[in-house]
Short mmCIF file of C-alpha atoms in Angstrom, two decimals:
data_model
loop_
_atom_site.label_atom_id
_atom_site.label_comp_id
_atom_site.label_asym_id
_atom_site.label_seq_id
_atom_site.Cartn_x
_atom_site.Cartn_y
_atom_site.Cartn_z
CA MET A 1 0.07 0.01 -0.04
CA ASP A 2 1.10 3.60 -0.67
CA GLN A 3 0.45 5.69 2.44
CA PRO A 4 -0.28 9.24 2.20
CA GLY A 5 2.52 11.50 3.51
CA GLU A 6 4.35 14.78 3.06
CA ARG A 7 6.42 13.42 0.30
CA ARG A 8 3.27 12.18 -1.41
CA SER A 9 0.63 13.96 -3.47
CA HIS A 10 -2.40 11.36 -2.89
CA ALA A 11 -4.45 11.67 0.52
CA VAL A 12 -5.66 7.99 0.57
CA SER A 13 -4.14 4.74 1.15
CA THR A 14 -3.79 3.26 -2.37
CA PRO A 15 -2.23 -0.04 -3.60
CA ARG A 16 0.67 -0.02 -5.84
CA GLY A 17 2.38 -2.27 -8.32
CA GLY A 18 -0.27 -2.23 -10.78
CA GLY A 19 2.21 -1.47 -13.58
CA ILE A 20 3.17 -5.17 -13.47
CA ALA A 21 0.06 -6.01 -16.00
CA ILE A 22 1.78 -3.48 -18.39
CA VAL A 23 4.90 -5.46 -18.39
CA VAL A 24 3.26 -8.70 -18.70
CA ALA A 25 1.57 -7.38 -21.81
CA LEU A 26 4.81 -6.12 -23.39
CA LEU A 27 6.41 -9.64 -22.53
CA VAL A 28 3.54 -11.28 -24.26
CA ALA A 29 3.82 -8.85 -27.30
CA CYS A 30 7.60 -9.36 -27.59
CA ALA A 31 7.03 -13.21 -27.76
CA ALA A 32 4.23 -12.88 -30.29
CA LEU A 33 6.48 -10.81 -32.47
CA ALA A 34 9.67 -12.85 -32.04
CA ILE A 35 7.66 -15.87 -33.00
CA ARG A 36 6.42 -14.04 -36.24
CA LEU A 37 9.56 -12.21 -37.09
CA PRO A 38 12.44 -14.55 -36.04
CA ASP A 39 15.43 -12.07 -37.61
CA GLN A 40 14.07 -9.56 -34.71
CA ALA A 41 14.38 -12.31 -31.93
CA TRP A 42 17.61 -11.54 -30.47
CA MET A 43 17.10 -8.02 -30.09
CA LEU A 44 13.43 -8.61 -28.76
CA VAL A 45 14.95 -11.12 -26.10
CA ALA A 46 17.48 -8.42 -25.01
CA PHE A 47 14.69 -5.98 -24.59
CA ALA A 48 12.55 -8.55 -22.52
CA VAL A 49 15.38 -9.50 -20.56
CA GLY A 50 16.04 -5.69 -19.59
CA LEU A 51 12.59 -5.31 -19.13
CA VAL A 52 12.19 -8.00 -16.57
CA LEU A 53 15.53 -6.77 -14.60
CA VAL A 54 13.99 -3.38 -14.32
CA ALA A 55 10.71 -4.53 -13.34
CA GLY A 56 11.93 -7.07 -11.01
CA ALA A 57 14.01 -4.24 -9.07
CA GLY A 58 10.65 -2.17 -9.18
CA TRP A 59 8.48 -5.00 -7.89
CA LEU A 60 10.70 -5.70 -4.85
CA ASP A 61 11.06 -1.88 -3.87
CA ASP A 62 7.31 -1.76 -4.17
CA HIS A 63 7.05 -4.57 -1.46
CA ARG A 64 10.39 -3.91 0.69
CA PRO A 65 12.18 -0.40 -0.14
CA THR A 66 15.61 -1.25 -1.19
CA SER A 67 18.83 1.14 -1.70
CA PRO A 68 18.40 3.46 -4.43
CA TRP A 69 22.20 2.33 -5.50
CA VAL A 70 21.12 -1.32 -5.70
CA ARG A 71 18.26 -0.32 -8.06
CA LEU A 72 20.51 1.74 -10.01
CA GLY A 73 22.83 -0.87 -10.40
CA VAL A 74 20.10 -3.29 -11.72
CA HIS A 75 18.89 -0.50 -13.90
CA ALA A 76 22.61 -0.27 -15.33
CA LEU A 77 22.72 -4.14 -15.88
CA ALA A 78 19.63 -3.97 -17.79
CA ALA A 79 20.74 -0.93 -20.02
CA ALA A 80 24.01 -2.95 -20.69
CA VAL A 81 22.14 -5.85 -21.96
CA PHE A 82 20.17 -3.90 -24.20
CA ALA A 83 23.20 -1.84 -25.14
CA ALA A 84 25.44 -4.93 -26.07
CA ALA A 85 22.59 -6.28 -28.34
CA VAL A 86 22.31 -2.94 -30.11
CA GLN A 87 26.16 -3.11 -30.57
CA TYR A 88 25.74 -6.63 -31.92
CA ALA A 89 23.00 -5.90 -34.37
CA TYR A 90 24.48 -2.50 -35.65
CA ALA A 91 28.16 -2.23 -34.88
CA ASP A 92 27.65 1.17 -33.79
CA PRO A 93 29.64 2.11 -30.48
CA TRP A 94 27.83 5.48 -30.52
CA LEU A 95 24.28 4.03 -30.74
CA ALA A 96 24.96 1.48 -28.19
CA GLY A 97 26.29 3.87 -26.02
CA ALA A 98 23.31 6.24 -26.27
CA ALA A 99 21.29 2.95 -25.74
CA PHE A 100 22.94 2.53 -22.26
CA VAL A 101 22.57 6.12 -21.16
CA LEU A 102 18.79 6.65 -22.55
CA ALA A 103 17.74 3.65 -20.81
CA ILE A 104 19.09 4.27 -17.54
CA GLY A 105 17.99 8.11 -17.86
CA LEU A 106 14.27 7.20 -19.02
CA VAL A 107 13.80 4.53 -16.36
CA ASN A 108 14.93 7.01 -13.58
CA VAL A 109 12.82 10.11 -14.94
CA TRP A 110 9.60 8.05 -15.29
CA ASN A 111 10.20 6.92 -11.75
CA PHE A 112 10.63 10.53 -10.74
CA MET A 113 7.50 11.56 -12.65
CA ASP A 114 4.84 9.28 -11.55
CA GLY A 115 3.49 11.06 -8.49
CA ILE A 116 -0.05 11.92 -9.65
CA ASN A 117 -3.00 10.13 -11.16
CA GLY A 118 -2.32 9.27 -14.82
CA LEU A 119 0.49 11.45 -15.65
CA ALA A 120 3.12 8.90 -16.31
CA ALA A 121 0.80 6.47 -18.14
CA THR A 122 -0.73 9.02 -20.19
CA GLN A 123 2.78 10.51 -21.27
CA ALA A 124 4.16 6.90 -21.99
CA ALA A 125 0.88 6.07 -24.15
CA LEU A 126 1.43 9.55 -26.15
CA VAL A 127 5.26 9.15 -26.65
CA SER A 128 4.94 5.59 -27.76
CA LEU A 129 1.96 6.26 -30.26
CA ALA A 130 4.34 9.05 -31.53
CA LEU A 131 7.08 6.71 -32.12
CA ALA A 132 4.85 4.16 -33.88
CA ALA A 133 3.79 7.02 -36.22
CA VAL A 134 7.08 7.01 -37.59
CA MET A 135 8.20 3.56 -37.51
CA SER A 136 7.43 0.55 -38.99
CA GLY A 137 8.06 -3.30 -38.67
CA THR A 138 8.73 -5.07 -35.28
CA TRP A 139 9.50 -2.14 -32.99
CA ALA A 140 6.21 0.01 -34.18
CA GLY A 141 4.41 -3.18 -33.04
CA VAL A 142 6.43 -2.91 -29.71
CA ALA A 143 5.42 0.62 -29.46
CA LEU A 144 1.74 0.15 -30.20
CA ALA A 145 1.66 -2.71 -27.43
CA LEU A 146 3.12 -0.16 -24.98
CA ALA A 147 0.49 2.42 -25.86
CA ALA A 148 -2.36 -0.19 -25.52
CA ALA A 149 -1.21 -1.67 -22.47
CA CYS A 150 -1.05 2.09 -21.07
CA LEU A 151 -4.43 2.86 -22.07
CA GLY A 152 -5.59 -0.57 -20.73
CA PHE A 153 -4.34 0.37 -17.46
CA LEU A 154 -5.40 4.07 -17.31
CA PRO A 155 -9.23 3.63 -16.34
CA PHE A 156 -7.70 1.93 -12.92
CA ASN A 157 -5.61 5.18 -12.48
CA PHE A 158 -7.33 8.35 -14.07
CA PRO A 159 -8.88 10.33 -13.00
CA LYS A 160 -9.28 8.67 -10.05
CA ALA A 161 -6.51 5.94 -8.90
CA VAL A 162 -7.63 2.71 -7.54
CA ILE A 163 -4.15 1.39 -8.14
CA PHE A 164 -0.61 3.13 -8.65
CA LEU A 165 1.81 2.01 -11.16
CA GLY A 166 4.31 1.31 -8.53
CA ASP A 167 8.32 1.18 -9.30
CA VAL A 168 7.56 -2.02 -11.38
CA GLY A 169 5.50 -0.12 -13.92
CA SER A 170 7.04 3.36 -13.92
CA GLY A 171 10.71 2.15 -14.28
CA SER A 172 9.36 -0.43 -16.89
CA LEU A 173 7.80 2.38 -18.91
CA GLY A 174 11.02 4.35 -19.12
CA PHE A 175 12.83 1.48 -20.46
CA ALA A 176 10.60 0.50 -22.95
CA LEU A 177 10.37 4.02 -24.32
CA ALA A 178 14.12 4.27 -24.20
CA ALA A 179 14.47 1.06 -26.18
CA ILE A 180 11.69 2.00 -28.70
CA THR A 181 13.26 5.68 -29.21
CA ILE A 182 16.84 3.61 -29.87
CA MET A 183 15.16 1.50 -32.57
CA ALA A 184 13.76 4.64 -34.06
CA THR A 185 17.00 5.97 -34.44
CA ALA A 186 18.81 2.76 -35.48
CA THR A 187 16.50 2.24 -38.31
CA GLN A 188 16.54 5.95 -39.23
CA SER A 189 12.69 6.26 -39.16
CA ILE A 190 13.28 9.83 -38.26
CA ALA A 191 16.19 12.13 -37.20
CA TRP A 192 17.13 11.70 -33.76
CA PRO A 193 16.99 15.18 -32.41
CA LEU A 194 13.15 15.22 -33.31
CA LEU A 195 12.79 12.12 -31.01
CA LEU A 196 13.53 14.42 -28.02
CA LEU A 197 10.44 16.45 -28.58
CA PRO A 198 7.81 13.72 -27.05
CA LEU A 199 10.12 13.19 -24.27
CA SER A 200 10.33 16.85 -23.64
CA ALA A 201 7.39 17.38 -20.97
CA PHE A 202 9.42 14.80 -18.61
CA LEU A 203 13.02 15.56 -19.57
CA ILE A 204 12.61 19.12 -18.52
CA ASP A 205 10.87 18.74 -15.61
CA ALA A 206 12.89 16.06 -14.24
CA GLY A 207 16.30 17.40 -15.46
CA LEU A 208 15.92 20.89 -14.20
CA THR A 209 14.39 19.86 -10.74
CA LEU A 210 17.35 17.43 -10.38
CA LEU A 211 19.84 20.35 -11.29
CA MET A 212 18.10 22.73 -8.86
CA ARG A 213 18.42 20.21 -6.01
CA MET A 214 21.97 19.42 -6.71
CA HIS A 215 22.65 23.24 -6.90
CA ARG A 216 21.04 23.37 -3.34
CA GLY A 217 23.30 20.70 -2.04
CA GLU A 218 20.38 18.47 -1.43
CA ARG A 219 20.29 14.64 -1.11
CA TRP A 220 18.87 14.53 -4.64
CA TRP A 221 18.62 10.96 -5.06
CA THR A 222 15.74 10.85 -2.05
CA ALA A 223 11.99 11.29 -2.34
CA HIS A 224 10.66 14.55 -2.61
CA VAL A 225 7.50 17.00 -3.93
CA GLN A 226 9.70 19.53 -5.84
CA HIS A 227 9.07 18.64 -9.42
CA SER A 228 6.83 21.44 -10.94
CA TYR A 229 3.79 19.03 -11.57
CA GLN A 230 4.18 18.04 -7.59
CA VAL A 231 4.01 21.99 -6.74
CA TRP A 232 1.29 22.81 -9.06
CA VAL A 233 -0.95 20.13 -7.44
CA ARG A 234 0.15 21.49 -3.94
CA GLY A 235 -0.79 24.85 -5.35
CA GLY A 236 -4.31 23.80 -5.68
CA ALA A 237 -4.72 22.10 -9.13
CA THR A 238 -6.46 18.95 -9.56
CA HIS A 239 -4.48 15.94 -10.68
CA THR A 240 -6.74 15.80 -13.80
CA ARG A 241 -6.02 19.37 -14.82
CA VAL A 242 -2.14 18.91 -14.29
CA THR A 243 -2.20 15.52 -16.20
CA PHE A 244 -4.12 17.11 -19.09
CA ALA A 245 -1.82 20.20 -19.30
CA TYR A 246 1.11 17.78 -19.56
CA MET A 247 -0.98 15.69 -22.32
CA ALA A 248 -1.41 19.11 -24.23
CA TRP A 249 2.35 19.84 -24.25
CA THR A 250 3.21 16.55 -25.34
CA LEU A 251 0.57 16.50 -28.21
CA LEU A 252 2.05 20.08 -29.62
CA SER A 253 5.63 18.52 -29.27
CA VAL A 254 4.41 15.50 -31.28
CA ALA A 255 2.94 17.94 -33.83
CA LEU A 256 6.22 19.70 -34.14
CA MET A 257 8.05 16.68 -34.41
CA LEU A 258 5.74 15.52 -37.57
CA GLY A 259 6.07 18.97 -38.69
CA LEU A 260 9.84 19.39 -38.78
CA ARG A 261 10.64 15.90 -40.41
CA ALA A 262 11.05 17.61 -43.89
CA ALA A 263 13.06 20.61 -42.46
CA SER A 264 16.98 21.07 -42.88
CA PRO A 265 18.99 19.54 -40.19
CA LEU A 266 19.72 23.28 -38.80
CA PHE A 267 16.29 24.46 -38.93
CA MET A 268 15.44 21.23 -37.24
CA LEU A 269 17.97 21.51 -34.45
CA CYS A 270 16.84 25.08 -34.00
CA GLY A 271 13.30 24.15 -33.48
CA VAL A 272 14.22 21.51 -31.07
CA MET A 273 16.35 23.97 -29.00
CA ALA A 274 13.69 26.55 -29.09
CA TRP A 275 11.01 24.10 -27.62
CA TYR A 276 13.24 23.00 -24.54
CA THR A 277 13.83 26.72 -24.30
CA SER A 278 10.36 27.39 -24.09
CA GLY A 279 9.60 24.55 -21.80
CA ALA A 280 12.33 25.71 -19.24
CA PHE A 281 10.65 29.04 -19.17
CA ILE A 282 7.31 27.59 -18.61
CA TRP A 283 9.13 25.36 -15.70
CA TRP A 284 10.44 28.59 -14.15
CA LEU A 285 7.23 30.34 -14.38
CA LEU A 286 5.64 27.68 -12.58
CA ARG A 287 8.30 27.63 -9.56
CA ARG A 288 8.16 31.45 -9.44
CA ALA A 289 4.38 31.49 -9.02
CA ALA A 290 4.84 28.91 -6.19
CA ALA A 291 7.46 30.87 -4.54
CA GLN A 292 5.03 33.92 -4.47
CA ARG A 293 2.34 31.76 -2.64
CA GLY A 294 4.98 30.60 -0.13
CA LEU A 295 4.79 26.88 -1.76
CA ARG A 296 8.59 26.42 -2.03
CA GLY A 297 9.37 22.82 -2.08
CA ASN A 298 10.68 21.15 0.95
#
């Protein structure tokens, strides 16, 4: 059970760990795709092994809190398994390195950002649908399976939560999105800078909040309620309003991604940088408004 507290954004004891259903759905999809498309079996097996490692660490933490460094070690192992498969398949150390970094990064970003009803699952669904729209073949199928699993989970988590994703779900969502993003890059489905756009809502909030806490000298690896979505809720906004606001931002980012597909590399890069700059400015405005209301994060 996830109990309410000063480092939580809910007021009622709620069971957690419901994200294991998403993990099971993805594993079933991977098995079906591997049987149908055996040429992609090794990549799918590596993805499934990494997913099970991340989910297993999260499942254990949901039931008996473990050291964040132990969890990070498991995340690194899962990322290494998938990165090794990428290196074997494409013989590209830069792509393999990106797979390792992105997998660890998104596992923890989705874990950080899973704090209010529907937020993590809706963002994962939108990002995976955006990736499926620009891909084809096996990994488009994985992306669609992820979106379907998230949409199947949402009625139990939004607008009112009767169960939470838990670490087993949030970390697995991040790992799956990292893998699909890397495969979109590997297959050259779309220029890689554009793939950063659908992820921007979470990357901006999680990244800037982390930098802020590090600058303050805080124990940045511990639980907190300083992300902008949490500050917004503590200021009186409902979970539904905040989740829809993040959805709107991501839908706009997907539209921008699709609109920039035919642009020149320079214009494309400028567009991505301008989008992230705008997001950082909105993040700052939200925190400034909270400070003026005396709602500085603890």
